[in-house]
Short mmCIF file of C-alpha atoms in Angstrom, two decimals:
data_model
loop_
_atom_site.label_atom_id
_atom_site.label_comp_id
_atom_site.label_asym_id
_atom_site.label_seq_id
_atom_site.Cartn_x
_atom_site.Cartn_y
_atom_site.Cartn_z
CA MET A 924 -110.29 57.77 22.44
CA LEU A 925 -108.49 55.69 25.12
CA SER A 926 -108.78 57.30 28.52
CA LEU A 927 -105.73 57.92 30.78
CA ILE A 928 -106.78 55.06 33.11
CA GLY A 929 -107.29 52.84 30.10
CA THR A 930 -103.87 53.70 28.79
CA ILE A 931 -102.23 52.93 32.20
CA ILE A 932 -104.04 49.58 32.46
CA LEU A 933 -103.16 48.66 28.91
CA PHE A 934 -99.51 49.60 29.43
CA VAL A 935 -99.26 47.60 32.69
CA ALA A 936 -100.89 44.61 31.04
CA ILE A 937 -98.39 44.69 28.10
CA LEU A 938 -95.48 45.20 30.48
CA ALA A 939 -96.68 42.21 32.51
CA LEU A 940 -96.85 40.11 29.41
CA LEU A 941 -93.35 41.01 28.31
CA VAL A 942 -91.78 40.55 31.70
CA LEU A 943 -93.63 37.30 32.45
CA VAL A 944 -92.60 35.79 29.11
CA HIS A 945 -89.05 36.86 29.71
CA GLU A 946 -88.78 35.56 33.26
CA TRP A 947 -90.58 32.37 32.36
CA GLY A 948 -87.75 31.60 29.98
CA HIS A 949 -85.19 31.94 32.79
CA PHE A 950 -87.41 29.98 35.10
CA ILE A 951 -88.22 26.98 32.92
CA VAL A 952 -84.57 26.52 31.77
CA ALA A 953 -83.25 26.95 35.30
CA ARG A 954 -85.73 24.31 36.57
CA LYS A 955 -85.02 21.96 33.67
CA SER A 956 -81.29 22.38 34.41
CA GLY A 957 -81.74 21.20 37.98
CA MET A 958 -81.35 24.68 39.60
CA LYS A 959 -83.37 25.69 42.69
CA VAL A 960 -85.50 28.91 42.17
CA TYR A 961 -86.31 30.91 45.28
CA GLU A 962 -88.65 33.44 43.78
CA PHE A 963 -90.47 34.39 40.59
CA GLY A 964 -91.33 38.13 40.90
CA PHE A 965 -93.29 40.62 38.88
CA GLY A 966 -91.96 44.10 39.56
CA PHE A 967 -89.14 45.00 41.90
CA PRO A 968 -89.16 44.89 45.77
CA PRO A 969 -90.40 45.91 48.19
CA ARG A 970 -92.89 43.10 47.98
CA ALA A 971 -96.57 43.81 48.05
CA PHE A 972 -97.72 40.23 48.38
CA GLY A 973 -96.89 36.74 47.21
CA MET A 974 -97.95 33.08 47.39
CA TYR A 975 -96.36 29.68 47.48
CA LYS A 976 -97.59 26.07 47.42
CA ASP A 977 -96.92 24.29 50.71
CA PRO A 978 -95.08 21.00 49.88
CA GLN A 979 -96.58 19.17 52.76
CA THR A 980 -100.35 20.14 52.48
CA GLY A 981 -100.31 20.96 48.71
CA LYS A 982 -102.28 24.15 49.50
CA TRP A 983 -101.44 27.69 48.34
CA VAL A 984 -100.32 29.99 51.10
CA PHE A 985 -100.76 33.78 50.76
CA VAL A 986 -97.85 36.01 51.96
CA ASN A 987 -98.41 39.69 52.74
CA GLY A 988 -95.64 42.31 53.24
CA LYS A 989 -92.13 42.90 52.06
CA GLY A 990 -90.50 39.83 53.85
CA LYS A 991 -86.91 39.43 54.94
CA ASN A 992 -85.07 39.85 51.54
CA SER A 993 -83.96 43.31 50.33
CA LEU A 994 -83.97 44.86 46.92
CA LYS A 995 -80.17 44.43 46.72
CA GLU A 996 -80.47 40.80 47.57
CA THR A 997 -83.20 40.21 45.03
CA VAL A 998 -81.91 41.96 41.91
CA GLY A 999 -78.72 43.78 42.93
CA GLY A 1000 -76.40 40.82 43.00
CA GLU A 1001 -76.24 40.36 46.82
CA ASP A 1002 -76.56 36.93 48.32
CA ARG A 1003 -79.72 36.26 50.28
CA GLU A 1004 -79.30 36.06 54.10
CA ASN A 1005 -82.56 34.24 54.32
CA PRO A 1006 -82.65 32.06 51.11
CA ASP A 1007 -85.11 29.55 52.43
CA GLU A 1008 -87.60 32.01 53.83
CA PHE A 1009 -90.36 29.84 52.23
CA PRO A 1010 -90.56 26.06 51.91
CA SER A 1011 -91.08 26.34 48.14
CA MET A 1012 -90.73 28.88 45.38
CA LEU A 1013 -92.53 32.10 46.01
CA TYR A 1014 -94.58 33.88 43.27
CA SER A 1015 -94.35 37.60 44.32
CA PHE A 1016 -95.94 40.87 43.19
CA ASN A 1017 -93.85 43.94 44.08
CA TRP A 1018 -94.32 47.64 44.35
CA LEU A 1019 -91.96 48.85 41.60
CA PRO A 1020 -93.69 47.76 38.33
CA LEU A 1021 -90.69 48.36 36.14
CA GLY A 1022 -89.66 44.74 35.40
CA GLY A 1023 -89.43 41.38 36.96
CA PHE A 1024 -86.94 38.83 38.12
CA VAL A 1025 -86.28 35.15 38.89
CA LYS A 1026 -84.10 34.58 41.88
CA ILE A 1027 -81.97 31.41 41.34
CA LYS A 1028 -79.91 29.75 44.05
CA GLY A 1029 -76.22 30.66 43.65
CA GLU A 1030 -76.75 32.80 40.61
CA ASN A 1031 -73.60 34.85 41.36
CA GLY A 1032 -71.47 31.77 42.06
CA GLU A 1033 -72.16 31.34 45.67
CA GLU A 1034 -73.00 27.96 47.13
CA SER A 1035 -71.35 26.23 44.13
CA GLN A 1036 -70.79 23.21 46.35
CA ASP A 1037 -74.53 22.44 46.18
CA SER A 1038 -75.74 20.46 43.16
CA ASP A 1039 -78.94 22.54 42.82
CA SER A 1040 -76.99 25.80 42.64
CA PHE A 1041 -76.46 27.88 39.45
CA GLY A 1042 -72.74 28.14 40.33
CA ALA A 1043 -72.46 24.29 40.27
CA LYS A 1044 -73.71 23.79 36.73
CA LYS A 1045 -71.86 23.42 33.53
CA PHE A 1046 -71.06 26.56 31.40
CA TRP A 1047 -73.70 25.67 28.75
CA LYS A 1048 -76.52 25.31 31.32
CA LYS A 1049 -75.56 28.62 32.85
CA ALA A 1050 -75.48 30.39 29.44
CA LEU A 1051 -78.72 28.93 28.31
CA THR A 1052 -80.49 29.98 31.56
CA LEU A 1053 -79.23 33.57 31.16
CA VAL A 1054 -80.17 33.92 27.45
CA ALA A 1055 -83.50 32.14 27.84
CA GLY A 1056 -85.37 35.32 28.68
CA VAL A 1057 -84.05 37.10 25.55
CA VAL A 1058 -85.01 34.13 23.48
CA MET A 1059 -88.55 34.12 24.77
CA ASN A 1060 -89.06 37.82 24.00
CA ILE A 1061 -87.93 37.22 20.39
CA VAL A 1062 -90.30 34.19 20.22
CA LEU A 1063 -93.11 36.41 21.54
CA ALA A 1064 -92.45 39.00 18.84
CA MET A 1065 -92.46 36.22 16.20
CA ALA A 1066 -95.83 35.05 17.48
CA LEU A 1067 -97.34 38.55 17.61
CA LEU A 1068 -96.08 39.47 14.13
CA SER A 1069 -97.36 36.15 12.72
CA ILE A 1070 -100.78 36.74 14.24
CA GLY A 1071 -100.73 40.33 13.05
CA LEU A 1072 -99.92 39.25 9.45
CA MET A 1073 -102.78 36.76 9.47
CA ILE A 1074 -105.41 39.52 10.36
CA GLY A 1075 -103.70 42.51 8.78
CA LEU A 1076 -100.64 44.51 9.75
CA PRO A 1077 -99.28 47.98 8.86
CA VAL A 1078 -96.26 47.60 6.49
CA ASP A 1079 -94.09 49.70 4.28
CA SER A 1080 -95.76 50.41 0.98
CA THR A 1081 -93.10 48.43 -0.93
CA THR A 1082 -94.49 45.26 0.68
CA LEU A 1083 -97.79 45.84 -1.25
CA ASP A 1084 -95.93 44.67 -4.38
CA ASP A 1085 -95.43 41.22 -2.79
CA PRO A 1086 -97.67 38.86 -4.98
CA GLN A 1087 -98.37 36.74 -1.84
CA ALA A 1088 -99.69 39.78 0.12
CA ILE A 1089 -103.45 40.45 0.41
CA VAL A 1090 -104.00 44.20 0.49
CA VAL A 1091 -106.37 45.16 3.37
CA GLU A 1092 -105.85 48.91 3.20
CA GLU A 1093 -104.25 50.94 0.41
CA PRO A 1094 -101.11 52.90 1.18
CA SER A 1095 -101.25 56.35 2.65
CA VAL A 1096 -98.73 58.78 4.22
CA ILE A 1097 -98.73 58.68 8.05
CA ALA A 1098 -96.90 60.31 10.77
CA GLN A 1099 -94.52 57.67 12.19
CA HIS A 1100 -92.69 59.96 14.69
CA ILE A 1101 -93.10 63.61 15.88
CA ILE A 1102 -89.77 65.41 16.50
CA GLN A 1103 -89.66 67.11 19.97
CA ASN A 1104 -89.93 70.88 19.97
CA SER A 1105 -90.84 71.00 16.30
CA PRO A 1106 -93.60 72.86 14.41
CA ALA A 1107 -95.47 69.58 14.00
CA GLU A 1108 -95.46 69.07 17.81
CA ALA A 1109 -96.61 72.62 18.46
CA ALA A 1110 -99.35 72.35 15.86
CA GLY A 1111 -100.68 69.05 17.54
CA ILE A 1112 -99.81 66.47 14.87
CA LYS A 1113 -100.14 63.07 16.39
CA TYR A 1114 -98.61 59.60 15.78
CA GLY A 1115 -100.56 57.78 13.17
CA ASP A 1116 -102.19 60.96 11.55
CA LYS A 1117 -102.86 60.29 7.83
CA PHE A 1118 -101.97 63.20 5.53
CA VAL A 1119 -104.52 63.90 2.73
CA SER A 1120 -103.27 67.23 1.37
CA ILE A 1121 -101.33 70.38 2.10
CA SER A 1122 -102.79 73.70 1.10
CA SER A 1123 -105.19 71.83 -1.21
CA VAL A 1124 -102.38 69.91 -2.98
CA PRO A 1125 -103.00 66.15 -2.73
CA ILE A 1126 -100.47 64.05 -0.79
CA VAL A 1127 -100.12 60.61 -2.41
CA THR A 1128 -96.62 59.73 -1.13
CA SER A 1129 -94.28 61.13 1.48
CA VAL A 1130 -92.19 62.76 -1.40
CA ASP A 1131 -95.21 64.95 -2.09
CA LEU A 1132 -95.24 66.44 1.38
CA VAL A 1133 -91.47 66.85 1.59
CA SER A 1134 -91.29 68.50 -1.81
CA TYR A 1135 -94.08 70.92 -0.98
CA ILE A 1136 -92.35 72.09 2.23
CA GLU A 1137 -89.06 72.55 0.38
CA LEU A 1138 -90.79 74.67 -2.27
CA HIS A 1139 -92.62 76.74 0.32
CA PRO A 1140 -90.14 76.92 3.23
CA ASN A 1141 -91.22 80.00 5.02
CA GLU A 1142 -95.02 79.93 4.34
CA GLU A 1143 -97.96 78.95 6.61
CA SER A 1144 -99.48 75.81 5.14
CA ILE A 1145 -102.66 74.01 5.99
CA LEU A 1146 -102.29 70.25 6.56
CA THR A 1147 -105.42 68.21 6.06
CA VAL A 1148 -105.18 65.05 8.18
CA ILE A 1149 -107.45 62.12 9.09
CA ARG A 1150 -107.39 61.15 12.73
CA GLY A 1151 -109.81 58.56 14.14
CA GLY A 1152 -112.02 58.86 11.06
CA GLU A 1153 -112.29 62.66 11.48
CA GLU A 1154 -110.81 65.13 8.99
CA LEU A 1155 -108.79 67.98 10.55
CA SER A 1156 -107.20 71.06 9.08
CA ILE A 1157 -104.00 72.10 10.87
CA ALA A 1158 -101.99 75.27 10.17
CA ILE A 1159 -98.20 74.87 10.32
CA ILE A 1160 -95.04 76.98 9.53
CA PRO A 1161 -91.74 75.14 8.88
CA GLU A 1162 -88.68 76.05 10.94
CA VAL A 1163 -84.98 75.30 10.84
CA LEU A 1164 -84.61 72.37 13.37
CA SER A 1165 -80.83 71.85 13.56
CA ASP A 1166 -77.53 73.54 12.77
CA GLU A 1167 -76.67 70.63 10.34
CA ASP A 1168 -79.81 71.36 8.17
CA SER A 1169 -80.47 74.87 7.01
CA MET A 1170 -83.72 73.89 5.26
CA PRO A 1171 -86.83 74.66 7.28
CA ARG A 1172 -88.77 71.45 8.29
CA ILE A 1173 -92.04 70.70 10.12
CA GLY A 1174 -90.53 67.89 12.10
CA ILE A 1175 -92.31 64.65 11.09
CA ASP A 1176 -90.84 61.26 10.29
CA LEU A 1177 -93.05 59.99 7.52
CA ALA A 1178 -94.01 56.55 6.37
CA ASP A 1179 -95.78 55.37 3.25
CA ALA A 1180 -97.70 52.50 4.78
CA GLY A 1181 -100.56 50.26 3.94
CA VAL A 1182 -102.12 47.21 5.68
CA VAL A 1183 -101.63 43.68 4.37
CA ARG A 1184 -102.35 40.13 5.50
CA TYR A 1185 -101.06 36.70 4.34
CA PRO A 1186 -102.42 33.13 4.41
CA TRP A 1187 -101.50 31.65 7.76
CA TYR A 1188 -98.76 29.37 6.57
CA ILE A 1189 -97.02 32.37 4.99
CA ALA A 1190 -97.73 34.78 7.84
CA ILE A 1191 -95.88 32.53 10.34
CA TRP A 1192 -92.74 32.58 8.15
CA LYS A 1193 -92.98 36.26 7.52
CA GLY A 1194 -93.42 36.86 11.24
CA VAL A 1195 -90.36 34.88 12.11
CA ILE A 1196 -88.23 36.67 9.58
CA GLY A 1197 -89.72 40.10 10.61
CA ALA A 1198 -88.90 39.52 14.23
CA LEU A 1199 -85.34 38.51 13.54
CA LEU A 1200 -84.78 41.50 11.25
CA GLY A 1201 -86.41 43.75 13.90
CA PHE A 1202 -84.00 42.50 16.55
CA VAL A 1203 -80.96 43.16 14.37
CA ASN A 1204 -82.15 46.74 13.56
CA ILE A 1205 -82.93 47.61 17.19
CA PHE A 1206 -79.54 46.16 18.23
CA ILE A 1207 -77.81 48.41 15.68
CA ALA A 1208 -79.88 51.37 16.88
CA PHE A 1209 -78.71 50.76 20.49
CA TYR A 1210 -75.11 50.38 19.28
CA ILE A 1211 -75.34 53.74 17.59
CA LEU A 1212 -76.98 55.34 20.66
CA ILE A 1213 -74.31 54.00 23.05
CA LYS A 1214 -71.42 54.93 20.59
CA ASN A 1215 -72.72 58.57 20.44
CA LEU A 1216 -73.01 58.86 24.21
CA ILE A 1217 -69.45 57.51 24.68
CA LEU A 1218 -68.10 59.86 22.01
CA GLY A 1219 -70.01 62.81 23.43
CA ASN A 1220 -72.22 63.36 20.43
CA GLY A 1221 -75.45 63.18 22.38
CA LEU A 1222 -78.49 61.20 21.54
CA ALA A 1223 -78.95 60.22 17.90
CA PHE A 1224 -82.72 59.85 18.56
CA ALA A 1225 -85.27 60.33 21.32
CA VAL A 1226 -85.23 57.79 24.18
CA SER A 1227 -88.44 57.13 26.13
CA GLY A 1228 -89.00 55.77 29.60
CA PRO A 1229 -92.11 54.13 31.06
CA VAL A 1230 -94.27 57.22 30.63
CA GLY A 1231 -93.28 57.83 27.04
CA ILE A 1232 -93.74 54.12 26.21
CA ALA A 1233 -97.22 54.24 27.80
CA VAL A 1234 -98.04 57.19 25.57
CA VAL A 1235 -96.96 55.18 22.50
CA VAL A 1236 -99.02 52.26 23.60
CA GLY A 1237 -102.09 54.51 24.11
CA ASP A 1238 -101.58 56.01 20.61
CA SER A 1239 -101.25 52.63 19.07
CA ALA A 1240 -104.42 51.34 20.70
CA ARG A 1241 -106.16 54.42 19.42
CA LEU A 1242 -105.18 53.44 15.83
CA GLY A 1243 -106.36 49.80 16.23
CA LEU A 1244 -105.46 46.33 17.16
CA ALA A 1245 -102.95 45.85 14.29
CA HIS A 1246 -100.91 48.89 15.41
CA LEU A 1247 -101.02 47.70 19.07
CA ILE A 1248 -99.70 44.28 18.07
CA ASN A 1249 -96.88 45.91 16.05
CA VAL A 1250 -95.83 48.11 18.96
CA THR A 1251 -96.03 45.24 21.51
CA ALA A 1252 -93.79 43.10 19.22
CA MET A 1253 -91.24 45.92 18.94
CA LEU A 1254 -91.29 46.45 22.74
CA SER A 1255 -90.58 42.70 23.18
CA LEU A 1256 -87.73 42.93 20.79
CA SER A 1257 -86.36 46.12 22.55
CA LEU A 1258 -86.47 44.33 25.85
CA ALA A 1259 -84.53 41.42 24.40
CA VAL A 1260 -81.84 43.70 23.04
CA ILE A 1261 -81.52 45.67 26.25
CA ASN A 1262 -81.15 42.55 28.29
CA ILE A 1263 -78.48 40.87 26.06
CA LEU A 1264 -76.21 43.98 26.38
CA PRO A 1265 -73.17 43.31 28.62
CA ILE A 1266 -74.37 45.65 31.38
CA PRO A 1267 -74.05 44.44 35.03
CA ALA A 1268 -77.40 43.47 36.67
CA LEU A 1269 -78.83 42.56 33.15
CA ASP A 1270 -78.76 39.19 31.55
CA GLY A 1271 -75.89 40.18 29.28
CA GLY A 1272 -73.89 41.45 32.16
CA ARG A 1273 -74.25 38.11 34.07
CA LEU A 1274 -73.53 36.23 30.96
CA LEU A 1275 -70.30 38.15 30.57
CA PHE A 1276 -69.09 37.06 34.03
CA VAL A 1277 -69.95 33.39 33.14
CA VAL A 1278 -67.90 33.78 29.92
CA ILE A 1279 -64.96 35.28 31.83
CA GLU A 1280 -65.09 32.37 34.23
CA ARG A 1281 -65.09 29.99 31.17
CA ILE A 1282 -62.09 31.68 29.56
CA PHE A 1283 -59.84 32.07 32.60
CA LYS A 1284 -60.96 28.80 34.31
CA LYS A 1285 -61.92 30.61 37.50
CA PRO A 1286 -64.76 32.87 38.55
CA VAL A 1287 -64.42 36.63 39.23
CA PRO A 1288 -64.22 37.12 42.94
CA LEU A 1289 -67.84 37.06 44.29
CA LYS A 1290 -67.60 40.50 46.09
CA TYR A 1291 -66.58 42.24 42.87
CA GLU A 1292 -69.31 40.65 40.80
CA GLN A 1293 -71.89 41.48 43.44
CA MET A 1294 -70.55 45.04 43.48
CA ALA A 1295 -70.83 45.34 39.69
CA HIS A 1296 -74.38 44.04 39.57
CA THR A 1297 -75.44 46.41 42.39
CA LEU A 1298 -73.81 49.39 40.75
CA GLY A 1299 -75.28 48.44 37.39
CA PHE A 1300 -78.73 48.20 38.88
CA MET A 1301 -78.46 51.50 40.60
CA LEU A 1302 -77.31 53.25 37.43
CA LEU A 1303 -80.27 51.69 35.47
CA MET A 1304 -82.74 52.88 38.01
CA ILE A 1305 -81.22 56.49 37.87
CA LEU A 1306 -81.45 56.34 34.10
CA ILE A 1307 -85.15 55.26 34.25
CA VAL A 1308 -85.95 58.11 36.67
CA VAL A 1309 -84.15 60.73 34.48
CA VAL A 1310 -85.85 59.55 31.29
CA THR A 1311 -89.24 59.29 32.99
CA TRP A 1312 -88.85 62.86 34.28
CA ARG A 1313 -88.03 64.08 30.82
CA ASP A 1314 -91.18 62.28 29.45
CA ILE A 1315 -93.34 63.93 32.10
CA VAL A 1316 -91.92 67.37 31.34
CA ARG A 1317 -92.55 66.84 27.69
CA LEU A 1318 -96.20 65.87 28.37
CA PHE A 1319 -96.87 69.12 30.19
#
């Protein structure tokens, strides 16, 4: 069982990987496009410490403390009052470990008269720089899924019919998601639990479990599950979970899943296709989420913040390396989707202003763009705090 400290360390390590890959995409394309980069940061200010390479001596110089540039100047769209605080690019580590950033000269259109400014570059260079982070997160997911499929990855049971697949583990019925405030949550069912039987009736497919509950809607049943190699017996009574469904349920999203692997040359191709399909599916899910919020229909599914994601990472690590690889790939794709959305302060929001400039042949006034990015960033931080609070309340 992974300890709380271990879960936190693992979560921070995965977050660091996703952020660094994303920001490296922005960084490398910006530099190749001739743009000056002031800072490459992990986390959001205030700064804890940083380092830069002195261009005269060639030695690395350590920097302690928050420095002269504020949070608004760094990620909120404000221009820096002290852009050349250091003689070369600063690599910084900041106190709010919820993301990262690359601060590019003139990224909001200022200093467009300078040739090394973002604002001075052609449309296609600006667009490539902004989408590079999203592309790198998709590439990371492709690599993770390819590696996972080489060593063995959990898949839907229908994949086991693929003649090219090598079956590592026969299919079983597992708990893919536990619905909040459901009998399953109250009974202690965990993500990844494997269902063997219910009241001595064998469970071969998810249909077996669903059918039994529908035939015994108001009875206490005994679920036999395997968790971490240990067999457990859990008592559970179905309940009506929503006004739209009068049938009592236990509140588990089930999956008929097995573990398969492929020869390396097939695994790479399957990993690429899997990542692209995953990106599309997550994009559609976010579209449904935003649509329902706008129409006042509430959340179509649960949304987790850093605490909830850390719990999922810990549960995945408990189930093994294959599950952890799968979850990390999905987190990378989720980060890609979130960033490409046209929300101010995110890559998609900045790309939107670049596209508007291209269409109307003149940029949006700088003060309005900065205001939009600052407001967008504040709203995102508020959303993270609210969702995190809900995750903490749910834990306790």
